[in-house]
Coordinates of C-alpha atoms in Angstrom, one line a residue:
M1 CA -86.0 -11.1 141.4
S2 CA -89.7 -10.9 142.0
D3 CA -91.1 -11.7 145.4
R4 CA -93.2 -14.8 144.8
V5 CA -94.3 -15.1 148.5
S6 CA -96.1 -11.8 148.4
S7 CA -97.5 -12.6 145.0
H8 CA -99.0 -15.8 146.4
L9 CA -100.4 -14.1 149.4
E10 CA -102.3 -11.7 147.2
T11 CA -104.5 -14.5 146.0
Q12 CA -104.7 -16.8 149.1
D13 CA -104.7 -16.3 152.8
W14 CA -101.9 -18.8 153.7
L15 CA -99.1 -20.8 152.2
L16 CA -98.3 -24.4 153.2
A17 CA -94.5 -24.8 153.6
D18 CA -92.7 -28.1 153.8
G19 CA -91.6 -30.4 156.6
A20 CA -88.3 -31.7 157.9
T21 CA -85.2 -32.2 155.7
G22 CA -82.9 -34.0 158.1
T23 CA -85.3 -36.4 159.7
N24 CA -86.8 -37.4 156.3
L25 CA -83.3 -37.9 154.9
F26 CA -82.4 -40.1 157.9
N27 CA -85.4 -42.2 157.0
M28 CA -83.9 -42.5 153.5
G29 CA -80.6 -43.7 154.9
L30 CA -78.6 -40.6 155.8
S31 CA -76.1 -41.5 158.6
A32 CA -75.5 -39.5 161.7
G33 CA -72.6 -37.1 161.2
E34 CA -72.9 -37.2 157.4
A35 CA -73.4 -33.9 155.6
P36 CA -76.8 -34.1 153.8
E37 CA -75.7 -31.5 151.3
F38 CA -73.3 -34.0 149.6
W39 CA -76.4 -35.9 148.6
N40 CA -77.3 -33.1 146.2
V41 CA -74.6 -34.5 143.9
E42 CA -74.1 -38.0 145.1
R43 CA -77.7 -39.1 145.5
P44 CA -79.7 -36.5 143.6
S45 CA -82.6 -38.9 143.0
D46 CA -83.2 -39.1 146.7
I47 CA -83.2 -35.3 147.1
R48 CA -85.6 -35.1 144.1
R49 CA -87.9 -37.6 145.9
L50 CA -87.8 -35.6 149.1
Y51 CA -88.9 -32.4 147.3
Q52 CA -91.5 -34.3 145.2
D53 CA -93.0 -35.9 148.3
F54 CA -93.5 -32.4 149.8
V55 CA -95.1 -31.1 146.6
D56 CA -97.3 -34.1 146.3
A57 CA -98.4 -33.5 149.9
G58 CA -99.7 -30.1 148.9
C59 CA -96.9 -27.8 149.8
D60 CA -96.8 -24.3 148.2
L61 CA -93.2 -23.8 149.2
F62 CA -90.3 -26.1 150.0
L63 CA -86.8 -25.6 151.2
T64 CA -83.7 -26.8 149.5
N65 CA -81.3 -29.3 151.0
S66 CA -78.7 -26.7 151.9
F67 CA -79.3 -25.9 155.6
G68 CA -75.6 -26.6 156.4
G69 CA -74.2 -25.7 153.0
N70 CA -72.0 -22.8 154.2
A71 CA -68.2 -22.9 154.3
S72 CA -68.0 -22.9 158.1
R73 CA -70.2 -26.1 158.4
L74 CA -68.9 -27.8 155.3
K75 CA -65.3 -27.4 156.6
L76 CA -66.2 -30.1 159.1
H77 CA -66.5 -32.5 156.2
D78 CA -63.6 -31.0 154.1
G79 CA -66.2 -29.5 151.8
Q80 CA -65.6 -25.8 152.2
G81 CA -64.4 -25.5 148.6
R82 CA -67.7 -26.9 147.3
V83 CA -70.2 -24.3 148.6
R84 CA -71.3 -23.0 145.2
E85 CA -71.5 -26.5 143.7
L86 CA -73.6 -28.1 146.4
N87 CA -76.0 -25.1 146.8
R88 CA -76.4 -24.8 143.1
A89 CA -77.2 -28.5 142.8
A90 CA -79.7 -28.2 145.7
A91 CA -81.6 -25.4 144.0
E92 CA -81.4 -26.9 140.5
I93 CA -83.1 -30.1 141.6
G94 CA -85.8 -28.0 143.4
R95 CA -86.3 -25.8 140.4
D96 CA -86.9 -28.8 138.2
V97 CA -89.4 -30.3 140.6
A98 CA -91.3 -27.1 141.1
D99 CA -91.4 -26.3 137.3
G100 CA -92.8 -29.8 136.7
S101 CA -95.5 -29.6 139.4
G102 CA -98.2 -28.1 137.1
R103 CA -98.9 -25.4 139.7
P104 CA -97.1 -22.5 141.3
V105 CA -94.6 -23.8 143.8
I106 CA -91.9 -21.7 145.5
V107 CA -88.3 -23.0 145.8
A108 CA -86.8 -21.4 149.0
G109 CA -83.0 -21.6 149.3
S110 CA -82.3 -22.8 152.8
I111 CA -79.5 -21.0 154.7
G112 CA -78.9 -22.2 158.3
P113 CA -76.5 -20.8 160.9
T114 CA -72.8 -20.9 160.5
G115 CA -72.4 -23.0 163.7
E116 CA -70.0 -20.3 165.1
I117 CA -70.4 -17.8 167.8
M118 CA -70.4 -14.2 166.8
E119 CA -68.0 -11.6 168.3
P120 CA -67.4 -10.6 171.0
L121 CA -68.5 -13.8 172.7
G122 CA -67.0 -15.9 169.9
T123 CA -64.5 -15.5 167.0
L124 CA -66.8 -15.0 164.0
S125 CA -66.8 -11.4 162.8
Y126 CA -69.8 -9.8 161.2
A127 CA -67.9 -9.2 158.0
D128 CA -66.9 -12.8 157.8
A129 CA -70.5 -14.0 158.4
V130 CA -71.7 -11.8 155.6
E131 CA -69.2 -13.3 153.2
I132 CA -70.0 -16.9 154.3
F133 CA -73.7 -16.3 153.7
H134 CA -73.2 -14.4 150.5
E135 CA -71.2 -17.3 149.0
Q136 CA -73.9 -19.7 149.8
A137 CA -76.7 -17.4 148.5
E138 CA -75.0 -17.0 145.2
G139 CA -74.9 -20.7 144.7
L140 CA -78.6 -20.9 145.5
K141 CA -79.3 -18.1 143.1
E142 CA -77.4 -19.8 140.3
G143 CA -79.4 -22.9 140.8
G144 CA -82.7 -21.1 140.4
A145 CA -84.1 -20.6 143.9
D146 CA -87.0 -18.1 144.0
L147 CA -85.9 -16.6 147.3
L148 CA -83.6 -17.2 150.2
W149 CA -84.8 -18.8 153.5
V150 CA -82.7 -18.0 156.5
E151 CA -83.6 -20.3 159.4
T152 CA -82.8 -21.5 162.9
I153 CA -80.8 -18.4 163.7
S154 CA -80.3 -17.4 167.3
A155 CA -77.9 -14.4 167.3
P156 CA -79.1 -10.9 166.0
D157 CA -75.8 -10.1 164.3
E158 CA -75.9 -13.4 162.4
Y159 CA -79.5 -12.6 161.3
R160 CA -78.4 -9.1 160.2
A161 CA -75.4 -10.6 158.3
A162 CA -77.7 -13.0 156.4
A163 CA -79.9 -10.0 155.5
E164 CA -77.0 -8.1 154.1
A165 CA -75.9 -11.2 152.2
A166 CA -79.3 -11.5 150.6
A167 CA -79.2 -7.8 149.6
R168 CA -75.8 -8.3 147.9
T169 CA -77.3 -11.2 146.0
G170 CA -80.3 -9.2 144.9
M171 CA -82.8 -11.7 146.2
S172 CA -85.8 -11.5 148.4
W173 CA -85.6 -13.5 151.6
C174 CA -87.5 -14.8 154.6
G175 CA -85.9 -15.3 158.0
T176 CA -86.8 -17.4 161.1
M177 CA -85.2 -17.7 164.5
S178 CA -85.4 -20.6 166.9
F179 CA -86.8 -19.8 170.3
D180 CA -85.7 -23.0 172.1
T181 CA -84.5 -21.8 175.5
A182 CA -87.4 -20.8 177.9
G183 CA -89.1 -18.8 175.2
R184 CA -85.9 -17.1 173.9
T185 CA -83.3 -17.9 171.4
M186 CA -80.1 -19.4 172.8
M187 CA -78.6 -15.9 172.6
G188 CA -81.4 -14.4 174.6
L189 CA -83.8 -12.8 172.1
T190 CA -87.5 -12.8 172.7
S191 CA -90.2 -12.6 170.1
A192 CA -90.6 -8.9 170.8
D193 CA -86.8 -8.4 170.4
M194 CA -87.0 -10.0 167.0
V195 CA -89.8 -7.8 165.8
K196 CA -87.8 -4.7 166.8
M197 CA -84.7 -6.0 165.0
V198 CA -86.6 -6.9 161.8
Q199 CA -88.2 -3.4 161.7
K200 CA -84.8 -1.8 161.7
L201 CA -83.2 -3.8 158.9
D202 CA -82.3 -1.8 155.8
E203 CA -83.3 -4.9 153.7
P204 CA -86.2 -6.5 155.6
P205 CA -87.5 -10.0 154.9
V206 CA -90.7 -10.5 153.0
A207 CA -91.8 -12.6 155.9
F208 CA -90.4 -13.6 159.3
G209 CA -91.1 -15.9 162.2
A210 CA -90.0 -18.9 164.2
N211 CA -89.0 -22.5 163.4
C212 CA -87.8 -25.6 165.2
G213 CA -87.5 -24.8 168.9
V214 CA -89.0 -27.2 171.4
G215 CA -92.5 -28.2 170.3
A216 CA -95.6 -27.0 168.5
S217 CA -97.1 -25.4 171.6
D218 CA -94.0 -23.3 172.4
L219 CA -93.7 -22.2 168.8
L220 CA -97.3 -20.9 168.7
R221 CA -96.7 -19.0 171.9
T222 CA -93.9 -17.3 170.1
V223 CA -96.2 -16.5 167.1
L224 CA -98.7 -15.0 169.5
G225 CA -95.8 -12.8 170.8
F226 CA -95.1 -11.6 167.3
A227 CA -98.7 -10.9 166.6
A228 CA -99.1 -8.9 169.8
T229 CA -96.6 -6.3 168.6
G230 CA -98.8 -5.2 165.7
R231 CA -96.2 -6.2 163.1
T232 CA -97.1 -5.7 159.4
L233 CA -95.0 -8.4 157.6
P234 CA -96.4 -11.9 157.1
L235 CA -95.5 -14.3 159.9
I236 CA -94.0 -17.8 159.5
A237 CA -94.7 -20.8 161.8
K238 CA -92.6 -23.9 161.2
G239 CA -92.8 -26.0 164.4
N240 CA -91.5 -29.4 165.2
A241 CA -93.8 -32.4 165.0
G242 CA -94.0 -32.9 168.8
I243 CA -91.2 -33.7 171.1
P244 CA -88.2 -35.9 170.2
K245 CA -88.0 -39.2 172.0
Y246 CA -85.5 -42.1 171.7
V247 CA -87.1 -45.3 170.5
D248 CA -85.0 -48.3 169.7
G249 CA -81.9 -46.2 169.5
Q250 CA -83.4 -43.6 167.1
I251 CA -85.0 -40.2 167.6
H252 CA -88.7 -40.1 166.8
Y253 CA -91.1 -37.1 167.2
D254 CA -94.3 -37.8 169.0
G255 CA -96.5 -35.4 167.1
T256 CA -99.2 -37.3 165.1
P257 CA -100.6 -36.1 161.8
D258 CA -103.8 -35.2 163.6
L259 CA -101.9 -33.1 166.2
M260 CA -100.1 -31.2 163.4
A261 CA -103.4 -30.6 161.6
D262 CA -104.6 -28.9 164.8
Y263 CA -101.3 -27.0 165.0
A264 CA -101.7 -25.7 161.4
A265 CA -105.2 -24.4 162.0
L266 CA -104.1 -22.8 165.4
A267 CA -101.1 -21.3 163.7
R268 CA -103.3 -19.6 161.1
D269 CA -105.7 -18.3 163.8
A270 CA -102.7 -17.1 165.8
G271 CA -101.6 -14.9 162.9
A272 CA -99.2 -17.0 160.8
T273 CA -99.6 -16.9 157.0
I274 CA -96.8 -19.3 156.0
I275 CA -97.3 -22.5 157.9
G276 CA -95.2 -25.6 157.8
G277 CA -93.3 -28.1 160.0
C278 CA -89.8 -28.6 161.1
C279 CA -88.1 -31.6 162.8
G280 CA -90.1 -34.8 162.5
T281 CA -92.6 -33.4 160.0
T282 CA -93.3 -35.9 157.2
P283 CA -95.4 -35.7 154.1
E284 CA -98.2 -37.6 156.0
H285 CA -98.3 -34.7 158.5
L286 CA -98.4 -32.1 155.7
R287 CA -101.3 -33.7 153.9
L288 CA -103.5 -33.4 157.0
M289 CA -102.2 -29.9 157.7
R290 CA -103.3 -28.8 154.3
T291 CA -106.7 -30.4 154.7
A292 CA -107.1 -28.6 158.0
L293 CA -106.2 -25.3 156.5
E294 CA -108.6 -25.8 153.6
T295 CA -111.6 -27.1 155.5
R296 CA -111.6 -25.7 159.0
P297 CA -113.1 -22.2 159.3
R298 CA -110.9 -19.5 160.5
G299 CA -111.3 -18.9 164.2
R300 CA -110.5 -16.2 166.8
R301 CA -106.9 -15.9 168.1
P302 CA -106.3 -18.9 170.4
T303 CA -105.5 -18.5 174.0
L304 CA -102.5 -20.1 175.7
E305 CA -104.8 -22.4 177.5
E306 CA -106.5 -23.5 174.3
I307 CA -103.1 -24.2 172.7
A308 CA -101.9 -26.3 175.6
E309 CA -105.2 -28.2 175.7
R310 CA -104.9 -29.1 172.0
L311 CA -101.2 -29.5 171.5
G312 CA -99.8 -30.2 175.0
G313 CA -98.2 -28.1 177.7
F314 CA -95.3 -25.6 177.3
S315 CA -91.7 -26.3 178.2
S316 CA -91.3 -23.2 180.3
V317 CA -93.5 -21.0 182.5
D318 CA -93.6 -18.1 180.1
D319 CA -92.2 -17.0 176.7
G320 CA -89.2 -15.1 178.1
T321 CA -90.7 -11.6 178.0
S322 CA -91.9 -11.3 181.6
A323 CA -89.9 -9.2 184.0
S324 CA -89.0 -12.2 186.0
A325 CA -87.6 -14.1 183.0
C326 CA -83.8 -14.2 182.6
A327 CA -81.7 -14.6 179.5
P328 CA -80.3 -18.2 179.1
R329 CA -76.6 -19.1 178.9
T330 CA -75.3 -19.7 175.4
R331 CA -74.6 -23.1 173.9
R332 CA -73.7 -24.3 170.4
R333 CA -76.5 -24.7 167.8
R334 CA -77.4 -28.2 166.8
R335 CA -78.2 -29.2 163.2
R336 CA -81.8 -28.8 162.3
D337 CA -83.5 -32.1 161.8

């Protein structure tokens, strides 16, 4: 299957990716604890509307509603036997929306973490992880996804397993990790560690980077860490729309559309070429992000001080790469919102 990301980047300097899946579906009525992947067959019109809203906002690429669509996560909802069905449906709806858009739009098959801890700290073997991801990837391929989009990964072996699964499927892929614990992933990887890992993969992604995490400032600090290594692959920045806060019993993200427009321009200047939003990012945010990318002149690489001044302070003193930084203790991964 052709690499449509690289083809797009031959003719334009950046791609606008989509926003949040979970938080936008919650706004449509998804209940806490409900598996959103079931909506691919039970409420396909809502999933179509989610994708269409992203395309109408100007996205060049959107992710399918399949983040938790692997057997390990679906088992929590007695859906482990429906992996191929639910992922195929997610991609089929996306394919139809993209093909009807009247312009080139990439359908990226979302693959999130298994939710299990890899051996030797946990019980999930590398071989089992590959099989879990491969089953999901085949469903997304059957549904017509252009590429696979591995996201919110924290463990290096899980990232490698997803890469092997993509290779078995014969699809190109992108892969992001979440640096949400004092500049590291919850399994202790820094931005520099990720670059080294990606460079050693037999089947490298067509682009890599960071998503989710704490807030837009922290994510851009990680992007600067990637760029400082002199990497050659395109970088992905998909940060949250601010910081989550409880308002009237619900989670809301405090990042305004104007703040996310600043984030998009700063992400481009920091070295990212695929720029989108994660938790809390709505089509309204994305419209202003696209306007910023189209109208603001490219600037020099921002400093940490400039990022903090524009987007707010960082959640930790450094990005986890200093000699004084220590690796965090592990915890279970939450669902991406």
